[in-house]
Amino acid sequence: MSSLPETAAPVLPEGMLYVDGVIRRAEHGRTYDNIGPWTGQSVGVAADASAADVEQAIAAARRAFDTTDWSTNHEKRFALVKKLYDLFEANKDRLVAIARHEVGAPLVAVNRAQVANCLNSWRDLMEVFPQVKWEKDFGVKATAFGTSQRTAHYEAIGVAAAITPWNFPLYVNAEKVVSALLAGCTVILKPAPDTPLAGAIFGELAAEAGFPEGVLNVITASDPAEAGEMLVTDPRVDLITFTGSTAIGKHIMRQGAETMKRQFLELGGKSVNIVLDDEPNFARVVASSILVFHAGQGCAVQSRLLVPRARYEEAKQILKAAYDGFADKWGHFDEPTCAMGPVVSKKQMERVKAYIDLGVEEGATLLSGGNLRPDKGTGWFIEPTCFVDVTNDMRIAQEEIFGPVLVVIPFEDDEDAIRIANDSVYGLSGGVWSGELQRGIDVAKQVRTGTIGINGGTPINGDLPFGGYKQSGIGRAWGVEGIEEYLETKVMAYPV
């Protein structure tokens, strides 16, 4: 087993607030421990913002938007966002340390998703920025009220508050902060309490880049609700962008309704991976469906595997062998090929274990895993887990577990697979595999989901819009569409 990080002393620097252009501690010097998932011990401390700190951040962002040229000076904005990107590239080793110690990501997840995706997708946003249209000419039209020349003008909505999750924090923080800044908004970033430094580094490097006062503010806090509630209810905040659970997303919608706040929500998922009966690489595809990458902590993970009933027993044997073969390949801190480490917290570990116990109670068969693994270390380790003999009405098939738990469901034919796929309150991601491309495309078109790959295609990238149907959210992140989420439309007309 690879060595775990040293726990006798903090391994990450103190996370500071960034408010109105100043890097500082929280009011009264308050801090809280930054707990590392690998060890369950502190890996550092972070500023614990008070209500007064949040108030100052809101006031600063409001003032910066209302009294400076940030929203109208497109060239200035782009230059500073590019400078900030260059600083992130120069500090890549620090990003890796954050992803490993604070997020609990193993090296494969760090290199493929946590850091690389953050930087690559940030670069994609800068590349598509010239495609954003700031004006549109609707031409001259005669109406019963006269003849007018009409134009539309697209402008920043105002102050955007970004409330972000702990699973891929650098990536999601970049998505929200960069998109909003490029659109001309001023921003208040509130990262998840579990991953404060992944947010604090945005403030530190923004200060180094020379961002104007108040344009970007970063607030970290141990309380998961107080700062968020203030941002959601304050009338000076024009937009809330949130990534997290559907339950919290619904709460934000209710709270924001009082001020008619624009809301852009990327929520949960229970995505399917459909393997059709003509897939020529059936064994390889089924085996590769084991849910282990970053311990299944992703909103777009394909946690429901659908296989033909006629090949269900075959699929079980393939999966059993795949999980058995993975048994000693996870939970290694320094192993470059390790794709699965701990879950983020004790609370999350207990939540996942409760779902596993529920699956057994519901009558599903535990094909592999299902146990806590304290032998892996003092952190939050739970085995890769697979349930078979699952029906889609079971809670383990309907509810987002957000852990390394795969459920395997049989289907009769293409129509039945589509029915099962769509029998969900979610619709975020998915996959279809078929030996006949057009058949795979035809099935994919009928699955009610925001992104779906056919035969291993990659539908999630920084230049593509990402978001979900149904209770998986409102709006689209990334790409031109992701920047446009932060814009208002003003139509102007004058007589001719």
Short mmCIF file of C-alpha atoms in Angstrom, two decimals:
data_model
loop_
_atom_site.label_atom_id
_atom_site.label_comp_id
_atom_site.label_asym_id
_atom_site.label_seq_id
_atom_site.Cartn_x
_atom_site.Cartn_y
_atom_site.Cartn_z
CA MET A 1 0.00 0.00 0.00
CA SER A 2 1.33 3.47 -0.87
CA SER A 3 2.22 5.81 1.96
CA LEU A 4 -0.41 8.24 3.19
CA PRO A 5 0.33 11.96 3.67
CA GLU A 6 2.13 13.08 6.81
CA THR A 7 -0.42 14.29 9.38
CA ALA A 8 1.77 15.67 12.16
CA ALA A 9 1.71 19.15 10.60
CA PRO A 10 -0.52 20.94 8.08
CA VAL A 11 0.45 20.23 4.49
CA LEU A 12 -1.58 23.06 2.93
CA PRO A 13 -1.23 26.81 3.51
CA GLU A 14 -3.85 28.79 5.40
CA GLY A 15 -6.85 29.65 3.26
CA MET A 16 -7.62 33.37 3.39
CA LEU A 17 -10.58 35.52 2.41
CA TYR A 18 -10.32 37.86 -0.57
CA VAL A 19 -12.66 40.81 -0.13
CA ASP A 20 -12.60 44.13 -1.98
CA GLY A 21 -9.12 43.51 -3.34
CA VAL A 22 -7.58 42.54 0.01
CA ILE A 23 -6.35 39.10 1.10
CA ARG A 24 -7.14 38.87 4.80
CA ARG A 25 -8.30 36.72 7.67
CA ALA A 26 -11.91 36.48 8.74
CA GLU A 27 -13.40 38.79 11.34
CA HIS A 28 -11.79 38.21 14.77
CA GLY A 29 -9.26 35.89 13.09
CA ARG A 30 -11.71 32.99 13.03
CA THR A 31 -10.52 29.79 11.34
CA TYR A 32 -11.61 26.19 11.02
CA ASP A 33 -9.74 22.96 10.36
CA ASN A 34 -9.46 21.76 6.79
CA ILE A 35 -9.94 17.98 7.19
CA GLY A 36 -8.15 15.70 4.73
CA PRO A 37 -10.19 12.74 3.43
CA TRP A 38 -7.16 10.40 3.31
CA THR A 39 -6.44 10.75 7.03
CA GLY A 40 -9.50 12.26 8.69
CA GLN A 41 -7.10 14.79 10.22
CA SER A 42 -6.41 18.46 9.63
CA VAL A 43 -4.32 19.30 6.57
CA GLY A 44 -4.54 23.04 7.21
CA VAL A 45 -6.86 25.81 8.32
CA ALA A 46 -9.17 28.16 6.46
CA ALA A 47 -10.69 31.53 7.23
CA ASP A 48 -14.13 31.15 8.79
CA ALA A 49 -16.11 34.11 7.47
CA SER A 50 -18.67 35.90 9.61
CA ALA A 51 -21.87 37.56 8.46
CA ALA A 52 -19.96 40.85 8.49
CA ASP A 53 -17.36 39.42 6.10
CA VAL A 54 -20.06 38.28 3.70
CA GLU A 55 -21.74 41.69 3.90
CA GLN A 56 -18.47 43.39 2.97
CA ALA A 57 -18.03 41.06 -0.02
CA ILE A 58 -21.53 41.78 -1.29
CA ALA A 59 -21.06 45.53 -0.90
CA ALA A 60 -17.70 45.39 -2.69
CA ALA A 61 -19.04 43.40 -5.64
CA ARG A 62 -22.04 45.72 -5.95
CA ARG A 63 -19.87 48.84 -5.90
CA ALA A 64 -17.40 47.38 -8.42
CA PHE A 65 -20.19 46.59 -10.84
CA ASP A 66 -22.06 49.88 -10.46
CA THR A 67 -19.15 52.33 -10.44
CA THR A 68 -16.40 50.88 -12.66
CA ASP A 69 -16.03 49.99 -16.34
CA TRP A 70 -15.66 46.27 -15.59
CA SER A 71 -18.93 45.32 -17.31
CA THR A 72 -18.22 47.28 -20.49
CA ASN A 73 -14.47 46.94 -21.03
CA HIS A 74 -14.31 43.57 -22.76
CA GLU A 75 -10.60 43.77 -23.59
CA LYS A 76 -9.62 44.59 -20.02
CA ARG A 77 -11.65 41.70 -18.66
CA PHE A 78 -10.22 39.20 -21.07
CA ALA A 79 -6.65 40.32 -20.39
CA LEU A 80 -7.07 39.87 -16.63
CA VAL A 81 -8.78 36.50 -16.99
CA LYS A 82 -5.90 35.40 -19.22
CA LYS A 83 -3.37 36.66 -16.68
CA LEU A 84 -5.17 34.75 -13.93
CA TYR A 85 -5.11 31.62 -16.09
CA ASP A 86 -1.35 31.99 -16.60
CA LEU A 87 -0.88 32.21 -12.83
CA PHE A 88 -2.91 29.04 -12.35
CA GLU A 89 -0.73 27.27 -14.89
CA ALA A 90 2.37 28.50 -13.08
CA ASN A 91 0.98 27.19 -9.78
CA LYS A 92 -0.07 23.79 -11.08
CA ASP A 93 1.88 21.99 -8.37
CA ARG A 94 -0.18 23.81 -5.73
CA LEU A 95 -3.41 22.83 -7.50
CA VAL A 96 -2.27 19.20 -7.42
CA ALA A 97 -1.60 19.44 -3.68
CA ILE A 98 -5.06 20.90 -3.07
CA ALA A 99 -6.75 18.19 -5.12
CA ARG A 100 -4.85 15.43 -3.32
CA HIS A 101 -4.97 16.56 0.29
CA GLU A 102 -8.17 18.62 0.47
CA VAL A 103 -10.42 16.90 -2.09
CA GLY A 104 -9.05 13.40 -1.45
CA ALA A 105 -8.48 12.72 -5.13
CA PRO A 106 -6.13 9.88 -6.16
CA LEU A 107 -3.48 10.64 -8.75
CA VAL A 108 -5.47 9.44 -11.78
CA ALA A 109 -8.37 11.71 -10.82
CA VAL A 110 -5.99 14.58 -10.10
CA ASN A 111 -4.25 14.32 -13.45
CA ARG A 112 -7.28 13.54 -15.62
CA ALA A 113 -10.01 15.64 -14.04
CA GLN A 114 -9.26 17.77 -11.01
CA VAL A 115 -6.43 19.90 -12.40
CA ALA A 116 -6.20 19.14 -16.12
CA ASN A 117 -9.92 19.65 -16.71
CA CYS A 118 -9.86 22.90 -14.77
CA LEU A 119 -7.08 24.38 -16.87
CA ASN A 120 -8.09 22.89 -20.22
CA SER A 121 -11.72 23.94 -19.86
CA TRP A 122 -10.71 27.42 -18.67
CA ARG A 123 -8.67 27.72 -21.87
CA ASP A 124 -11.70 26.56 -23.86
CA LEU A 125 -13.78 29.39 -22.36
CA MET A 126 -11.19 31.95 -23.41
CA GLU A 127 -11.10 30.47 -26.90
CA VAL A 128 -14.88 30.72 -27.37
CA PHE A 129 -15.14 34.19 -25.82
CA PRO A 130 -14.85 35.96 -29.22
CA GLN A 131 -18.03 34.12 -30.28
CA VAL A 132 -20.12 35.93 -27.67
CA LYS A 133 -22.37 38.48 -29.38
CA TRP A 134 -22.87 41.79 -27.61
CA GLU A 135 -25.30 43.25 -30.19
CA LYS A 136 -27.82 41.97 -32.70
CA ASP A 137 -29.46 43.98 -35.48
CA PHE A 138 -33.14 43.15 -35.93
CA GLY A 139 -33.48 45.58 -38.82
CA VAL A 140 -36.23 48.02 -39.64
CA LYS A 141 -39.87 47.01 -39.24
CA ALA A 142 -43.12 48.88 -39.76
CA THR A 143 -45.82 48.21 -37.17
CA ALA A 144 -49.16 49.77 -36.25
CA PHE A 145 -47.19 52.12 -34.00
CA GLY A 146 -44.70 53.30 -36.58
CA THR A 147 -41.47 52.25 -38.26
CA SER A 148 -38.43 51.56 -36.10
CA GLN A 149 -34.87 50.36 -36.28
CA ARG A 150 -34.45 47.61 -33.63
CA THR A 151 -31.34 46.25 -31.94
CA ALA A 152 -30.64 43.95 -29.02
CA HIS A 153 -27.80 44.61 -26.62
CA TYR A 154 -26.40 41.91 -24.35
CA GLU A 155 -24.91 43.08 -21.09
CA ALA A 156 -23.76 41.63 -17.79
CA ILE A 157 -26.56 40.91 -15.36
CA GLY A 158 -24.67 42.36 -12.38
CA VAL A 159 -23.38 40.72 -9.19
CA ALA A 160 -23.10 36.93 -9.47
CA ALA A 161 -22.75 34.72 -6.40
CA ALA A 162 -21.19 31.32 -7.08
CA ILE A 163 -21.87 28.55 -4.56
CA THR A 164 -19.76 25.55 -5.45
CA PRO A 165 -19.33 21.85 -4.47
CA TRP A 166 -16.49 19.81 -3.01
CA ASN A 167 -16.19 16.99 -5.54
CA PHE A 168 -14.43 18.81 -8.41
CA PRO A 169 -13.94 22.23 -6.82
CA LEU A 170 -11.17 23.70 -8.98
CA TYR A 171 -13.03 22.74 -12.15
CA VAL A 172 -16.43 24.06 -11.04
CA ASN A 173 -14.96 27.18 -9.45
CA ALA A 174 -13.23 27.97 -12.75
CA GLU A 175 -16.44 27.36 -14.71
CA LYS A 176 -18.44 29.82 -12.65
CA VAL A 177 -15.81 32.45 -11.93
CA VAL A 178 -14.36 32.63 -15.43
CA SER A 179 -17.71 32.56 -17.23
CA ALA A 180 -19.14 35.31 -15.03
CA LEU A 181 -16.04 37.49 -15.24
CA LEU A 182 -15.87 37.18 -19.03
CA ALA A 183 -19.55 38.17 -19.23
CA GLY A 184 -18.80 41.32 -17.24
CA CYS A 185 -20.26 40.35 -13.87
CA THR A 186 -18.58 40.92 -10.55
CA VAL A 187 -18.36 37.75 -8.50
CA ILE A 188 -18.59 36.42 -4.97
CA LEU A 189 -17.26 32.85 -4.78
CA LYS A 190 -18.36 30.72 -1.84
CA PRO A 191 -16.67 27.31 -2.06
CA ALA A 192 -17.88 24.28 -0.12
CA PRO A 193 -16.71 24.14 3.52
CA ASP A 194 -14.91 20.84 2.80
CA THR A 195 -12.70 22.38 0.08
CA PRO A 196 -11.90 25.97 1.10
CA LEU A 197 -8.43 26.26 -0.39
CA ALA A 198 -9.71 25.35 -3.85
CA GLY A 199 -11.63 28.63 -3.62
CA ALA A 200 -9.11 30.69 -1.66
CA ILE A 201 -6.45 30.23 -4.33
CA PHE A 202 -8.69 32.11 -6.79
CA GLY A 203 -8.55 35.14 -4.51
CA GLU A 204 -4.83 34.88 -3.87
CA LEU A 205 -3.95 34.67 -7.56
CA ALA A 206 -6.51 37.32 -8.56
CA ALA A 207 -4.76 39.72 -6.20
CA GLU A 208 -1.43 38.82 -7.80
CA ALA A 209 -2.93 39.36 -11.26
CA GLY A 210 -4.04 42.86 -10.28
CA PHE A 211 -7.82 42.50 -10.40
CA PRO A 212 -9.70 45.71 -9.57
CA GLU A 213 -11.10 45.98 -6.07
CA GLY A 214 -14.39 44.18 -5.58
CA VAL A 215 -14.51 42.47 -8.98
CA LEU A 216 -13.80 39.04 -7.49
CA ASN A 217 -14.39 38.17 -3.83
CA VAL A 218 -13.85 34.80 -2.12
CA ILE A 219 -15.60 33.83 1.10
CA THR A 220 -14.86 30.58 2.95
CA ALA A 221 -16.86 29.46 5.98
CA SER A 222 -17.36 26.36 8.11
CA ASP A 223 -21.13 26.83 8.23
CA PRO A 224 -22.56 25.36 5.01
CA ALA A 225 -25.65 27.58 5.16
CA GLU A 226 -25.11 31.06 6.66
CA ALA A 227 -23.07 32.70 3.90
CA GLY A 228 -25.12 31.00 1.20
CA GLU A 229 -28.40 32.18 2.72
CA MET A 230 -27.11 35.75 2.78
CA LEU A 231 -26.08 35.59 -0.86
CA VAL A 232 -29.33 33.99 -2.00
CA THR A 233 -31.60 36.47 -0.20
CA ASP A 234 -29.68 39.74 -0.60
CA PRO A 235 -31.27 42.02 -3.24
CA ARG A 236 -27.84 43.39 -4.23
CA VAL A 237 -26.97 39.97 -5.68
CA ASP A 238 -28.47 39.60 -9.14
CA LEU A 239 -27.68 35.98 -9.94
CA ILE A 240 -27.03 32.77 -8.04
CA THR A 241 -25.07 30.03 -9.78
CA PHE A 242 -25.04 26.82 -7.78
CA THR A 243 -23.71 23.32 -8.32
CA GLY A 244 -24.78 20.70 -5.80
CA SER A 245 -27.67 18.54 -4.70
CA THR A 246 -31.16 18.90 -6.07
CA ALA A 247 -32.53 19.33 -2.54
CA ILE A 248 -30.35 22.39 -1.91
CA GLY A 249 -31.08 23.66 -5.42
CA LYS A 250 -34.80 23.64 -4.65
CA HIS A 251 -34.16 25.50 -1.42
CA ILE A 252 -32.16 28.14 -3.28
CA MET A 253 -34.99 28.55 -5.80
CA ARG A 254 -37.47 29.16 -3.00
CA GLN A 255 -35.20 31.57 -1.16
CA GLY A 256 -34.24 33.50 -4.29
CA ALA A 257 -37.82 33.91 -5.47
CA GLU A 258 -38.43 36.75 -3.03
CA THR A 259 -36.04 39.02 -4.96
CA MET A 260 -36.73 37.39 -8.37
CA LYS A 261 -33.08 36.48 -8.57
CA ARG A 262 -31.77 34.86 -11.75
CA GLN A 263 -30.82 31.30 -10.88
CA PHE A 264 -28.54 28.97 -12.74
CA LEU A 265 -28.48 25.52 -11.15
CA GLU A 266 -26.47 22.39 -11.99
CA LEU A 267 -27.88 19.68 -9.77
CA GLY A 268 -27.96 15.91 -9.25
CA GLY A 269 -27.96 12.96 -11.56
CA LYS A 270 -28.66 9.23 -11.77
CA SER A 271 -27.31 8.69 -15.24
CA VAL A 272 -27.57 5.51 -17.26
CA ASN A 273 -25.06 3.56 -19.29
CA ILE A 274 -26.99 1.44 -21.83
CA VAL A 275 -25.17 -1.48 -23.43
CA LEU A 276 -27.24 -2.83 -26.33
CA ASP A 277 -27.23 -6.47 -27.36
CA ASP A 278 -25.22 -5.90 -30.53
CA GLU A 279 -22.26 -4.22 -28.83
CA PRO A 280 -19.27 -6.13 -30.25
CA ASN A 281 -17.05 -5.40 -27.23
CA PHE A 282 -19.69 -6.33 -24.67
CA ALA A 283 -17.28 -7.74 -22.08
CA ARG A 284 -14.89 -4.80 -22.27
CA VAL A 285 -17.66 -2.20 -22.08
CA VAL A 286 -19.41 -3.89 -19.16
CA ALA A 287 -16.16 -4.40 -17.26
CA SER A 288 -15.18 -0.76 -17.75
CA SER A 289 -18.52 0.34 -16.26
CA ILE A 290 -17.39 -0.35 -12.68
CA LEU A 291 -17.99 2.84 -10.72
CA VAL A 292 -14.67 3.67 -9.11
CA PHE A 293 -13.29 6.90 -10.60
CA HIS A 294 -12.94 9.45 -7.77
CA ALA A 295 -15.08 7.13 -5.62
CA GLY A 296 -18.14 7.85 -7.75
CA GLN A 297 -18.30 11.43 -6.50
CA GLY A 298 -19.56 13.09 -9.64
CA CYS A 299 -22.95 14.41 -10.70
CA ALA A 300 -22.51 13.04 -14.22
CA VAL A 301 -21.26 9.55 -13.30
CA GLN A 302 -23.16 6.71 -14.94
CA SER A 303 -24.38 4.91 -11.83
CA ARG A 304 -27.13 2.83 -13.50
CA LEU A 305 -25.82 0.14 -15.87
CA LEU A 306 -28.50 -1.23 -18.20
CA VAL A 307 -27.77 -4.52 -19.97
CA PRO A 308 -29.97 -6.86 -22.06
CA ARG A 309 -31.86 -9.39 -19.98
CA ALA A 310 -30.66 -12.14 -22.32
CA ARG A 311 -27.06 -11.28 -21.35
CA TYR A 312 -27.68 -10.34 -17.72
CA GLU A 313 -26.02 -13.41 -16.18
CA GLU A 314 -23.05 -12.92 -18.47
CA ALA A 315 -22.81 -9.28 -17.38
CA LYS A 316 -22.84 -10.34 -13.71
CA GLN A 317 -19.89 -12.67 -14.26
CA ILE A 318 -17.98 -9.97 -16.14
CA LEU A 319 -18.61 -7.41 -13.39
CA LYS A 320 -17.70 -9.82 -10.61
CA ALA A 321 -14.36 -10.48 -12.26
CA ALA A 322 -13.81 -6.74 -12.86
CA TYR A 323 -14.52 -5.81 -9.25
CA ASP A 324 -12.41 -8.70 -7.95
CA GLY A 325 -9.56 -7.53 -10.17
CA PHE A 326 -9.84 -4.01 -8.79
CA ALA A 327 -9.84 -5.09 -5.15
CA ASP A 328 -6.20 -4.17 -4.44
CA LYS A 329 -5.94 -1.27 -6.87
CA TRP A 330 -7.62 1.49 -4.89
CA GLY A 331 -6.91 3.57 -1.80
CA HIS A 332 -3.24 4.22 -2.64
CA PHE A 333 -2.12 7.81 -2.12
CA ASP A 334 1.12 7.73 -4.12
CA GLU A 335 0.26 5.17 -6.81
CA PRO A 336 0.17 6.95 -10.22
CA THR A 337 -2.40 4.51 -11.62
CA CYS A 338 -4.82 4.75 -8.67
CA ALA A 339 -8.27 5.98 -9.73
CA MET A 340 -10.13 5.70 -6.43
CA GLY A 341 -9.37 7.02 -2.97
CA PRO A 342 -11.60 7.96 -0.04
CA VAL A 343 -14.87 9.84 -0.10
CA VAL A 344 -14.67 13.45 1.01
CA SER A 345 -15.86 13.25 4.61
CA LYS A 346 -17.09 11.03 7.41
CA LYS A 347 -20.59 12.37 6.79
CA GLN A 348 -20.42 11.33 3.14
CA MET A 349 -19.02 7.91 4.02
CA GLU A 350 -21.89 7.30 6.43
CA ARG A 351 -24.39 8.47 3.81
CA VAL A 352 -23.04 6.07 1.19
CA LYS A 353 -22.97 3.19 3.67
CA ALA A 354 -26.59 3.88 4.61
CA TYR A 355 -27.57 3.55 0.94
CA ILE A 356 -25.69 0.26 0.67
CA ASP A 357 -27.56 -1.07 3.70
CA LEU A 358 -30.80 0.18 2.14
CA GLY A 359 -30.06 -1.69 -1.11
CA VAL A 360 -29.73 -4.95 0.82
CA GLU A 361 -32.99 -4.23 2.65
CA GLU A 362 -34.72 -3.54 -0.68
CA GLY A 363 -33.78 -6.99 -1.94
CA ALA A 364 -30.96 -6.22 -4.32
CA THR A 365 -28.00 -8.60 -4.42
CA LEU A 366 -24.62 -7.30 -3.33
CA LEU A 367 -22.32 -8.58 -6.07
CA SER A 368 -19.22 -6.91 -4.70
CA GLY A 369 -18.06 -4.55 -1.96
CA GLY A 370 -20.35 -2.82 0.47
CA ASN A 371 -17.98 -2.45 3.42
CA LEU A 372 -16.17 0.35 5.18
CA ARG A 373 -12.40 -0.14 4.97
CA PRO A 374 -10.58 1.29 7.98
CA ASP A 375 -7.61 -0.89 7.05
CA LYS A 376 -6.96 1.52 4.16
CA GLY A 377 -6.20 4.33 6.59
CA THR A 378 -7.73 6.68 9.13
CA GLY A 379 -9.74 8.56 6.51
CA TRP A 380 -13.08 7.88 4.84
CA PHE A 381 -12.71 4.67 2.85
CA ILE A 382 -15.59 2.59 1.50
CA GLU A 383 -15.31 -0.29 -0.95
CA PRO A 384 -16.28 -0.14 -4.61
CA THR A 385 -19.77 -1.61 -4.55
CA CYS A 386 -22.00 -3.25 -7.14
CA PHE A 387 -25.65 -4.27 -6.81
CA VAL A 388 -27.40 -6.67 -9.20
CA ASP A 389 -30.98 -7.96 -9.28
CA VAL A 390 -32.02 -4.33 -9.10
CA THR A 391 -35.35 -2.94 -10.28
CA ASN A 392 -35.60 0.68 -11.28
CA ASP A 393 -38.17 1.46 -8.60
CA MET A 394 -35.69 0.77 -5.79
CA ARG A 395 -34.37 3.82 -4.01
CA ILE A 396 -30.79 2.80 -4.83
CA ALA A 397 -31.79 3.07 -8.51
CA GLN A 398 -33.68 6.35 -8.15
CA GLU A 399 -31.70 8.43 -5.68
CA GLU A 400 -28.29 9.98 -6.13
CA ILE A 401 -25.84 8.17 -3.82
CA PHE A 402 -22.70 10.12 -4.80
CA GLY A 403 -20.37 7.28 -3.96
CA PRO A 404 -18.81 4.19 -5.55
CA VAL A 405 -22.08 2.30 -5.89
CA LEU A 406 -23.19 0.85 -9.25
CA VAL A 407 -26.64 -0.66 -9.81
CA VAL A 408 -27.20 -3.09 -12.70
CA ILE A 409 -30.65 -3.34 -14.27
CA PRO A 410 -31.80 -5.66 -17.09
CA PHE A 411 -33.92 -4.51 -20.04
CA GLU A 412 -35.92 -6.39 -22.69
CA ASP A 413 -35.35 -4.30 -25.84
CA ASP A 414 -34.43 -0.78 -26.96
CA GLU A 415 -37.81 0.64 -26.01
CA ASP A 416 -37.58 -0.87 -22.54
CA ALA A 417 -34.06 0.51 -22.08
CA ILE A 418 -35.28 3.99 -23.04
CA ARG A 419 -38.24 3.66 -20.67
CA ILE A 420 -35.98 2.69 -17.75
CA ALA A 421 -33.49 5.45 -18.59
CA ASN A 422 -36.23 8.08 -18.55
CA ASP A 423 -37.94 6.71 -15.44
CA SER A 424 -36.00 9.13 -13.25
CA VAL A 425 -36.42 12.63 -11.87
CA TYR A 426 -32.92 13.34 -13.19
CA GLY A 427 -31.52 13.86 -16.66
CA LEU A 428 -27.91 14.98 -16.59
CA SER A 429 -25.69 12.56 -18.48
CA GLY A 430 -25.54 9.07 -19.96
CA GLY A 431 -24.06 6.66 -22.44
CA VAL A 432 -25.18 4.23 -25.14
CA TRP A 433 -23.14 1.41 -26.71
CA SER A 434 -24.10 -0.34 -29.94
CA GLY A 435 -22.41 -2.15 -32.80
CA GLU A 436 -24.53 -0.03 -35.15
CA LEU A 437 -23.81 3.67 -34.72
CA GLN A 438 -27.20 4.84 -36.02
CA ARG A 439 -28.99 2.53 -33.60
CA GLY A 440 -27.00 4.05 -30.75
CA ILE A 441 -27.80 7.56 -31.95
CA ASP A 442 -31.51 6.73 -32.25
CA VAL A 443 -31.58 5.47 -28.65
CA ALA A 444 -29.55 8.43 -27.39
CA LYS A 445 -31.97 10.90 -28.97
CA GLN A 446 -34.82 9.43 -26.94
CA VAL A 447 -33.06 9.56 -23.56
CA ARG A 448 -34.12 12.71 -21.71
CA THR A 449 -30.72 13.96 -20.66
CA GLY A 450 -28.54 17.00 -21.21
CA THR A 451 -25.43 15.12 -22.35
CA ILE A 452 -24.97 11.62 -23.68
CA GLY A 453 -22.08 9.80 -25.34
CA ILE A 454 -22.45 7.15 -28.03
CA ASN A 455 -19.85 4.38 -28.20
CA GLY A 456 -17.49 6.24 -25.88
CA GLY A 457 -17.88 9.72 -27.36
CA THR A 458 -17.10 12.61 -24.97
CA PRO A 459 -20.01 15.06 -24.69
CA ILE A 460 -18.54 17.02 -21.75
CA ASN A 461 -15.84 19.57 -22.56
CA GLY A 462 -15.13 23.22 -21.84
CA ASP A 463 -16.31 24.43 -25.25
CA LEU A 464 -19.62 22.53 -25.01
CA PRO A 465 -22.75 23.50 -23.05
CA PHE A 466 -23.30 21.27 -20.01
CA GLY A 467 -26.47 20.91 -17.98
CA GLY A 468 -29.46 18.75 -17.35
CA TYR A 469 -33.13 18.08 -17.92
CA LYS A 470 -35.78 17.78 -15.24
CA GLN A 471 -34.47 17.97 -11.67
CA SER A 472 -30.87 17.94 -12.85
CA GLY A 473 -30.92 21.69 -13.13
CA ILE A 474 -31.61 24.93 -14.96
CA GLY A 475 -29.29 26.52 -17.50
CA ARG A 476 -26.03 25.48 -19.11
CA ALA A 477 -22.43 25.73 -17.98
CA TRP A 478 -19.31 26.04 -20.14
CA GLY A 479 -19.04 27.12 -23.76
CA VAL A 480 -20.61 30.23 -25.23
CA GLU A 481 -23.92 29.25 -23.67
CA GLY A 482 -22.29 29.17 -20.25
CA ILE A 483 -21.04 32.75 -20.62
CA GLU A 484 -24.42 33.88 -21.93
CA GLU A 485 -26.11 32.64 -18.73
CA TYR A 486 -24.64 35.74 -17.08
CA LEU A 487 -26.06 38.20 -19.63
CA GLU A 488 -29.25 40.24 -19.83
CA THR A 489 -30.95 41.20 -23.11
CA LYS A 490 -31.91 44.81 -23.71
CA VAL A 491 -33.91 45.64 -26.84
CA MET A 492 -33.64 49.19 -28.17
CA ALA A 493 -35.61 50.86 -30.95
CA TYR A 494 -35.77 54.30 -32.52
CA PRO A 495 -38.01 55.67 -35.28
CA VAL A 496 -36.76 55.88 -38.84
#
